[in-house]
Amino acid sequence: MLRLGRREFGPHEPVIMAIVNRTPDSFYDQGATFRDEPALARVEQAVAEGAAIIDIGGVKAGPGEEVTAEEEARRTVGFVAEVRRRFPDVIISVDTWRAEVGEAVCEAGADLLNDAWGGVDPGLAEVAARYGAGLVCTHAGGVEPRTRPHRVTYDDVMADILDVTVGLAERAVALGVPRESVLIDPGHDFGKNTRHSLEATRRLDEMVATGWPVLVSLSNKDFVGETLDRPVKERLVGTLATTAVSAWLGAQVYRVHEVAETRQVLDMVASIAGHRPPAVARRGLA
């Protein structure tokens, strides 16, 4: 059972996490939800389309202008409070690696801390434990936040992913984070080249076999773009194909830009797997 905020999810229940970037320079939407009203409209749309989690980020993942912890908090804390007020039942996640920001957003009502940089600030897990919040434990290859990998190598990329993410998850539980609220993430593109991310996808069932719920953040990423030689705005088909494979292999949470399309893919895979009945079943029965 995965428990986040007020919600519980069974082992075969796929969960969509919608991305809402509070940044002026995000790689995909180029600041479309930097201002409050567009961002709140995005939350409303994502919830209507089937997102259970809203993931709020205040710092672009890639290199760019420095964003201090104070500025990151300014972009996220008030917005978290407003989303909590308007959408009391939605699960609020915040994409941050900083413990001080995690503290502020949990105080404002966040349910989940999405640590995409692999525990670079060990205090973040301690914050999650103090507030009873969930935690995403990600493999980032040991790179510094907001840096790109350069000639990174692994003897066995999945072995490294498992060692790091399971270790972070076990540490979080030992600190007091509720076990049912901890997820592991292979960290596609983070500290990896395209071949590493493809292998991580191909072997995702090895992460699922650990028993920890698996989150994947695939949406329009560079490994999709390089695999198909497509620019950022033309990566949806590749993203959805990767989503389908990940769903078949047992991933549970999907961090995405396109909620409605992802919902259809996840529902279709769940029905093929026998975990979800067809929405309509008339053919051959009339």
CSV table of C-alpha atoms in Angstrom, one decimal:
chain,number,residue,atom,x,y,z
A,1,MET,CA,0.0,0.0,0.0
A,2,LEU,CA,1.3,3.4,-1.0
A,3,ARG,CA,0.0,6.2,1.3
A,4,LEU,CA,0.5,9.9,0.4
A,5,GLY,CA,-1.3,12.7,2.1
A,6,ARG,CA,-4.9,11.6,2.6
A,7,ARG,CA,-4.8,9.0,-0.2
A,8,GLU,CA,-4.0,5.4,-0.3
A,9,PHE,CA,-3.2,3.4,-3.5
A,10,GLY,CA,-3.2,-0.3,-4.1
A,11,PRO,CA,-0.2,-2.1,-5.6
A,12,HIS,CA,-1.7,-2.2,-9.1
A,13,GLU,CA,-3.1,1.4,-9.0
A,14,PRO,CA,-1.1,3.7,-11.3
A,15,VAL,CA,-0.7,7.3,-10.0
A,16,ILE,CA,-0.1,10.4,-12.1
A,17,MET,CA,2.1,13.2,-10.7
A,18,ALA,CA,1.6,16.4,-12.7
A,19,ILE,CA,4.5,18.9,-13.1
A,20,VAL,CA,3.9,22.5,-12.2
A,21,ASN,CA,7.1,24.5,-12.6
A,22,ARG,CA,7.4,27.8,-10.7
A,23,THR,CA,10.4,28.8,-12.8
A,24,PRO,CA,10.9,31.3,-15.6
A,25,ASP,CA,13.3,29.0,-17.5
A,26,SER,CA,12.0,25.5,-17.3
A,27,PHE,CA,13.2,23.3,-20.2
A,28,TYR,CA,9.7,22.3,-21.4
A,29,ASP,CA,7.2,25.0,-20.8
A,30,GLN,CA,9.6,28.0,-20.7
A,31,GLY,CA,8.0,29.6,-17.7
A,32,ALA,CA,4.3,29.1,-18.6
A,33,THR,CA,3.4,28.5,-15.0
A,34,PHE,CA,5.8,30.9,-13.3
A,35,ARG,CA,3.0,33.3,-12.4
A,36,ASP,CA,0.4,32.3,-9.9
A,37,GLU,CA,-2.8,32.3,-12.0
A,38,PRO,CA,-1.5,30.2,-14.9
A,39,ALA,CA,0.0,27.8,-12.4
A,40,LEU,CA,-3.3,27.5,-10.5
A,41,ALA,CA,-5.1,26.9,-13.8
A,42,ARG,CA,-2.6,24.2,-14.6
A,43,VAL,CA,-3.3,22.5,-11.2
A,44,GLU,CA,-7.1,22.6,-11.8
A,45,GLN,CA,-6.7,21.1,-15.3
A,46,ALA,CA,-4.3,18.4,-14.1
A,47,VAL,CA,-6.6,17.4,-11.3
A,48,ALA,CA,-9.6,17.3,-13.7
A,49,GLU,CA,-7.6,15.1,-16.1
A,50,GLY,CA,-6.7,12.5,-13.5
A,51,ALA,CA,-3.6,13.7,-11.6
A,52,ALA,CA,-3.5,12.6,-8.0
A,53,ILE,CA,-0.3,14.4,-7.2
A,54,ILE,CA,0.8,17.9,-8.1
A,55,ASP,CA,4.7,18.3,-8.1
A,56,ILE,CA,5.7,21.9,-7.6
A,57,GLY,CA,9.3,22.9,-8.5
A,58,GLY,CA,11.0,26.2,-7.9
A,59,VAL,CA,14.4,25.5,-9.5
A,60,LYS,CA,15.1,24.4,-13.1
A,61,ALA,CA,16.9,21.0,-13.0
A,62,GLY,CA,19.5,22.0,-15.6
A,63,PRO,CA,22.2,24.6,-15.5
A,64,GLY,CA,21.2,28.2,-15.4
A,65,GLU,CA,21.1,31.3,-13.2
A,66,GLU,CA,21.7,30.6,-9.5
A,67,VAL,CA,18.5,30.2,-7.4
A,68,THR,CA,19.1,30.7,-3.7
A,69,ALA,CA,17.1,28.8,-1.1
A,70,GLU,CA,15.3,32.0,-0.2
A,71,GLU,CA,14.2,32.5,-3.8
A,72,GLU,CA,13.2,28.9,-4.2
A,73,ALA,CA,11.1,29.2,-1.1
A,74,ARG,CA,9.6,32.4,-2.4
A,75,ARG,CA,8.5,30.7,-5.6
A,76,THR,CA,7.0,27.6,-3.8
A,77,VAL,CA,5.9,28.1,-0.2
A,78,GLY,CA,3.0,30.5,-0.8
A,79,PHE,CA,1.9,28.5,-3.8
A,80,VAL,CA,1.8,25.3,-1.8
A,81,ALA,CA,-0.4,27.0,0.8
A,82,GLU,CA,-2.8,28.3,-1.9
A,83,VAL,CA,-3.0,24.9,-3.6
A,84,ARG,CA,-3.7,23.3,-0.3
A,85,ARG,CA,-6.5,25.8,0.3
A,86,ARG,CA,-8.1,25.3,-3.1
A,87,PHE,CA,-7.5,21.6,-3.5
A,88,PRO,CA,-7.7,20.1,0.0
A,89,ASP,CA,-7.6,16.5,-1.2
A,90,VAL,CA,-4.8,16.7,-3.8
A,91,ILE,CA,-1.4,15.3,-2.9
A,92,ILE,CA,1.1,18.2,-2.9
A,93,SER,CA,4.7,17.3,-3.8
A,94,VAL,CA,7.6,19.7,-3.9
A,95,ASP,CA,10.7,19.0,-6.1
A,96,THR,CA,13.6,20.2,-3.9
A,97,TRP,CA,16.9,19.0,-2.7
A,98,ARG,CA,17.3,21.5,0.1
A,99,ALA,CA,16.2,20.7,3.7
A,100,GLU,CA,15.4,24.3,4.5
A,101,VAL,CA,13.0,24.6,1.6
A,102,GLY,CA,11.6,21.2,2.5
A,103,GLU,CA,10.9,22.5,6.0
A,104,ALA,CA,9.1,25.6,4.7
A,105,VAL,CA,6.9,23.7,2.2
A,106,CYS,CA,5.9,21.0,4.7
A,107,GLU,CA,4.9,23.7,7.1
A,108,ALA,CA,2.7,25.2,4.3
A,109,GLY,CA,1.0,21.8,3.6
A,110,ALA,CA,3.2,19.7,1.3
A,111,ASP,CA,2.7,15.9,1.6
A,112,LEU,CA,5.7,14.7,-0.3
A,113,LEU,CA,9.3,15.8,-0.9
A,114,ASN,CA,10.6,14.8,-4.3
A,115,ASP,CA,14.4,14.7,-3.9
A,116,ALA,CA,15.6,14.4,-7.5
A,117,TRP,CA,19.3,14.8,-6.6
A,118,GLY,CA,19.8,11.7,-4.6
A,119,GLY,CA,20.1,12.8,-1.0
A,120,VAL,CA,22.7,15.5,-1.6
A,121,ASP,CA,21.3,17.2,1.5
A,122,PRO,CA,20.8,14.4,4.1
A,123,GLY,CA,18.7,16.8,6.2
A,124,LEU,CA,15.8,16.5,3.7
A,125,ALA,CA,14.9,13.0,4.8
A,126,GLU,CA,15.0,14.3,8.4
A,127,VAL,CA,12.5,17.0,7.5
A,128,ALA,CA,10.2,14.4,5.9
A,129,ALA,CA,10.4,12.3,9.1
A,130,ARG,CA,9.6,15.3,11.3
A,131,TYR,CA,6.5,16.2,9.3
A,132,GLY,CA,5.4,12.7,8.5
A,133,ALA,CA,5.7,13.5,4.8
A,134,GLY,CA,6.6,11.1,2.0
A,135,LEU,CA,10.0,11.1,0.3
A,136,VAL,CA,11.1,10.2,-3.3
A,137,CYS,CA,14.6,8.6,-3.2
A,138,THR,CA,16.3,9.1,-6.5
A,139,HIS,CA,19.5,7.9,-8.2
A,140,ALA,CA,21.4,10.8,-9.6
A,141,GLY,CA,24.8,9.3,-10.0
A,142,GLY,CA,26.4,11.4,-7.3
A,143,VAL,CA,26.4,14.5,-9.5
A,144,GLU,CA,26.0,18.0,-8.0
A,145,PRO,CA,22.5,19.6,-8.4
A,146,ARG,CA,21.9,21.3,-11.7
A,147,THR,CA,24.9,19.8,-13.4
A,148,ARG,CA,24.9,17.6,-16.5
A,149,PRO,CA,26.7,14.2,-16.6
A,150,HIS,CA,30.0,14.1,-18.4
A,151,ARG,CA,31.4,10.8,-19.6
A,152,VAL,CA,29.7,9.0,-16.7
A,153,THR,CA,30.3,5.3,-16.5
A,154,TYR,CA,28.9,2.4,-14.5
A,155,ASP,CA,30.0,-1.2,-14.2
A,156,ASP,CA,26.3,-2.0,-13.9
A,157,VAL,CA,23.9,1.0,-14.0
A,158,MET,CA,21.0,-0.9,-12.4
A,159,ALA,CA,23.1,-2.3,-9.7
A,160,ASP,CA,24.2,1.2,-8.8
A,161,ILE,CA,20.6,2.5,-9.0
A,162,LEU,CA,19.4,-0.2,-6.6
A,163,ASP,CA,22.3,0.3,-4.2
A,164,VAL,CA,21.7,4.0,-3.9
A,165,THR,CA,17.9,4.2,-4.0
A,166,VAL,CA,17.3,1.3,-1.6
A,167,GLY,CA,19.9,2.7,0.7
A,168,LEU,CA,18.3,6.1,0.7
A,169,ALA,CA,14.9,4.5,1.3
A,170,GLU,CA,16.1,2.4,4.2
A,171,ARG,CA,17.8,5.4,5.8
A,172,ALA,CA,14.6,7.5,5.5
A,173,VAL,CA,12.5,4.8,7.2
A,174,ALA,CA,15.2,4.5,10.0
A,175,LEU,CA,14.8,8.3,10.5
A,176,GLY,CA,11.1,7.9,10.9
A,177,VAL,CA,9.6,8.5,7.4
A,178,PRO,CA,6.6,6.3,7.1
A,179,ARG,CA,7.6,3.2,5.1
A,180,GLU,CA,4.4,3.3,3.1
A,181,SER,CA,5.2,6.9,2.0
A,182,VAL,CA,8.7,6.2,0.5
A,183,LEU,CA,9.3,5.8,-3.2
A,184,ILE,CA,12.4,5.0,-5.3
A,185,ASP,CA,13.2,6.6,-8.7
A,186,PRO,CA,15.9,5.5,-11.2
A,187,GLY,CA,16.5,9.1,-12.1
A,188,HIS,CA,16.3,9.0,-15.9
A,189,ASP,CA,18.9,11.5,-17.4
A,190,PHE,CA,20.2,12.4,-14.0
A,191,GLY,CA,23.9,11.3,-13.9
A,192,LYS,CA,23.2,9.1,-16.9
A,193,ASN,CA,23.7,9.1,-20.6
A,194,THR,CA,20.9,8.0,-23.0
A,195,ARG,CA,22.0,4.3,-23.0
A,196,HIS,CA,22.0,4.3,-19.2
A,197,SER,CA,18.4,5.6,-19.1
A,198,LEU,CA,17.3,3.1,-21.7
A,199,GLU,CA,18.8,0.3,-19.7
A,200,ALA,CA,17.3,1.6,-16.5
A,201,THR,CA,13.9,1.4,-18.3
A,202,ARG,CA,14.5,-2.1,-19.7
A,203,ARG,CA,15.4,-3.4,-16.2
A,204,LEU,CA,12.8,-1.5,-14.2
A,205,ASP,CA,11.3,-4.7,-13.0
A,206,GLU,CA,14.4,-5.2,-10.8
A,207,MET,CA,13.5,-2.0,-8.9
A,208,VAL,CA,9.9,-3.1,-8.6
A,209,ALA,CA,11.1,-6.4,-7.2
A,210,THR,CA,12.6,-4.6,-4.2
A,211,GLY,CA,9.1,-4.0,-2.9
A,212,TRP,CA,9.5,-0.2,-2.8
A,213,PRO,CA,7.0,1.7,-5.0
A,214,VAL,CA,8.7,3.0,-8.1
A,215,LEU,CA,8.3,6.5,-9.5
A,216,VAL,CA,9.5,7.3,-13.0
A,217,SER,CA,10.1,10.8,-14.4
A,218,LEU,CA,10.2,10.3,-18.2
A,219,SER,CA,8.3,13.2,-19.6
A,220,ASN,CA,10.0,14.7,-22.7
A,221,LYS,CA,13.4,14.0,-21.4
A,222,ASP,CA,16.7,14.1,-23.3
A,223,PHE,CA,17.0,10.3,-23.5
A,224,VAL,CA,13.7,10.2,-25.4
A,225,GLY,CA,14.9,13.0,-27.6
A,226,GLU,CA,18.2,11.4,-28.4
A,227,THR,CA,16.7,8.0,-29.0
A,228,LEU,CA,14.3,9.3,-31.6
A,229,ASP,CA,16.3,12.4,-32.6
A,230,ARG,CA,13.4,14.7,-31.7
A,231,PRO,CA,13.4,18.2,-30.2
A,232,VAL,CA,11.7,18.9,-26.8
A,233,LYS,CA,8.2,19.7,-28.3
A,234,GLU,CA,8.2,16.4,-30.3
A,235,ARG,CA,8.9,13.9,-27.6
A,236,LEU,CA,5.3,13.0,-26.5
A,237,VAL,CA,5.1,9.7,-28.5
A,238,GLY,CA,8.4,8.5,-27.3
A,239,THR,CA,7.5,9.5,-23.7
A,240,LEU,CA,4.2,7.6,-23.9
A,241,ALA,CA,5.9,4.5,-25.3
A,242,THR,CA,8.4,4.6,-22.4
A,243,THR,CA,5.5,5.1,-20.1
A,244,ALA,CA,3.7,2.0,-21.4
A,245,VAL,CA,6.9,-0.2,-21.0
A,246,SER,CA,7.4,1.2,-17.5
A,247,ALA,CA,3.8,0.4,-16.5
A,248,TRP,CA,4.0,-3.1,-17.9
A,249,LEU,CA,7.2,-3.6,-15.8
A,250,GLY,CA,5.5,-2.4,-12.6
A,251,ALA,CA,6.2,1.3,-12.0
A,252,GLN,CA,3.5,3.0,-10.0
A,253,VAL,CA,3.9,6.8,-10.1
A,254,TYR,CA,4.5,8.8,-13.3
A,255,ARG,CA,5.8,12.4,-13.2
A,256,VAL,CA,4.4,14.0,-16.4
A,257,HIS,CA,3.6,17.1,-18.3
A,258,GLU,CA,0.7,15.6,-20.4
A,259,VAL,CA,-1.7,14.2,-17.9
A,260,ALA,CA,-4.7,13.2,-20.1
A,261,GLU,CA,-2.5,11.3,-22.6
A,262,THR,CA,-0.6,9.5,-19.8
A,263,ARG,CA,-3.9,8.5,-18.1
A,264,GLN,CA,-5.1,6.8,-21.3
A,265,VAL,CA,-1.8,4.9,-21.6
A,266,LEU,CA,-1.8,3.8,-18.0
A,267,ASP,CA,-5.5,2.7,-18.2
A,268,MET,CA,-4.8,0.7,-21.4
A,269,VAL,CA,-1.8,-1.1,-19.9
A,270,ALA,CA,-3.7,-1.8,-16.7
A,271,SER,CA,-6.6,-3.3,-18.7
A,272,ILE,CA,-4.2,-5.5,-20.8
A,273,ALA,CA,-2.6,-6.7,-17.5
A,274,GLY,CA,-6.0,-7.5,-16.1
A,275,HIS,CA,-6.0,-5.0,-13.3
A,276,ARG,CA,-8.7,-2.7,-14.7
A,277,PRO,CA,-11.9,-3.7,-16.6
A,278,PRO,CA,-12.7,-1.9,-19.9
A,279,ALA,CA,-14.6,1.3,-19.4
A,280,VAL,CA,-17.2,-0.1,-21.9
A,281,ALA,CA,-17.6,-3.7,-23.1
A,282,ARG,CA,-20.3,-4.1,-25.7
A,283,ARG,CA,-18.5,-5.6,-28.7
A,284,GLY,CA,-19.7,-9.1,-29.4
A,285,LEU,CA,-22.2,-9.0,-26.6
A,286,ALA,CA,-25.2,-7.3,-28.2
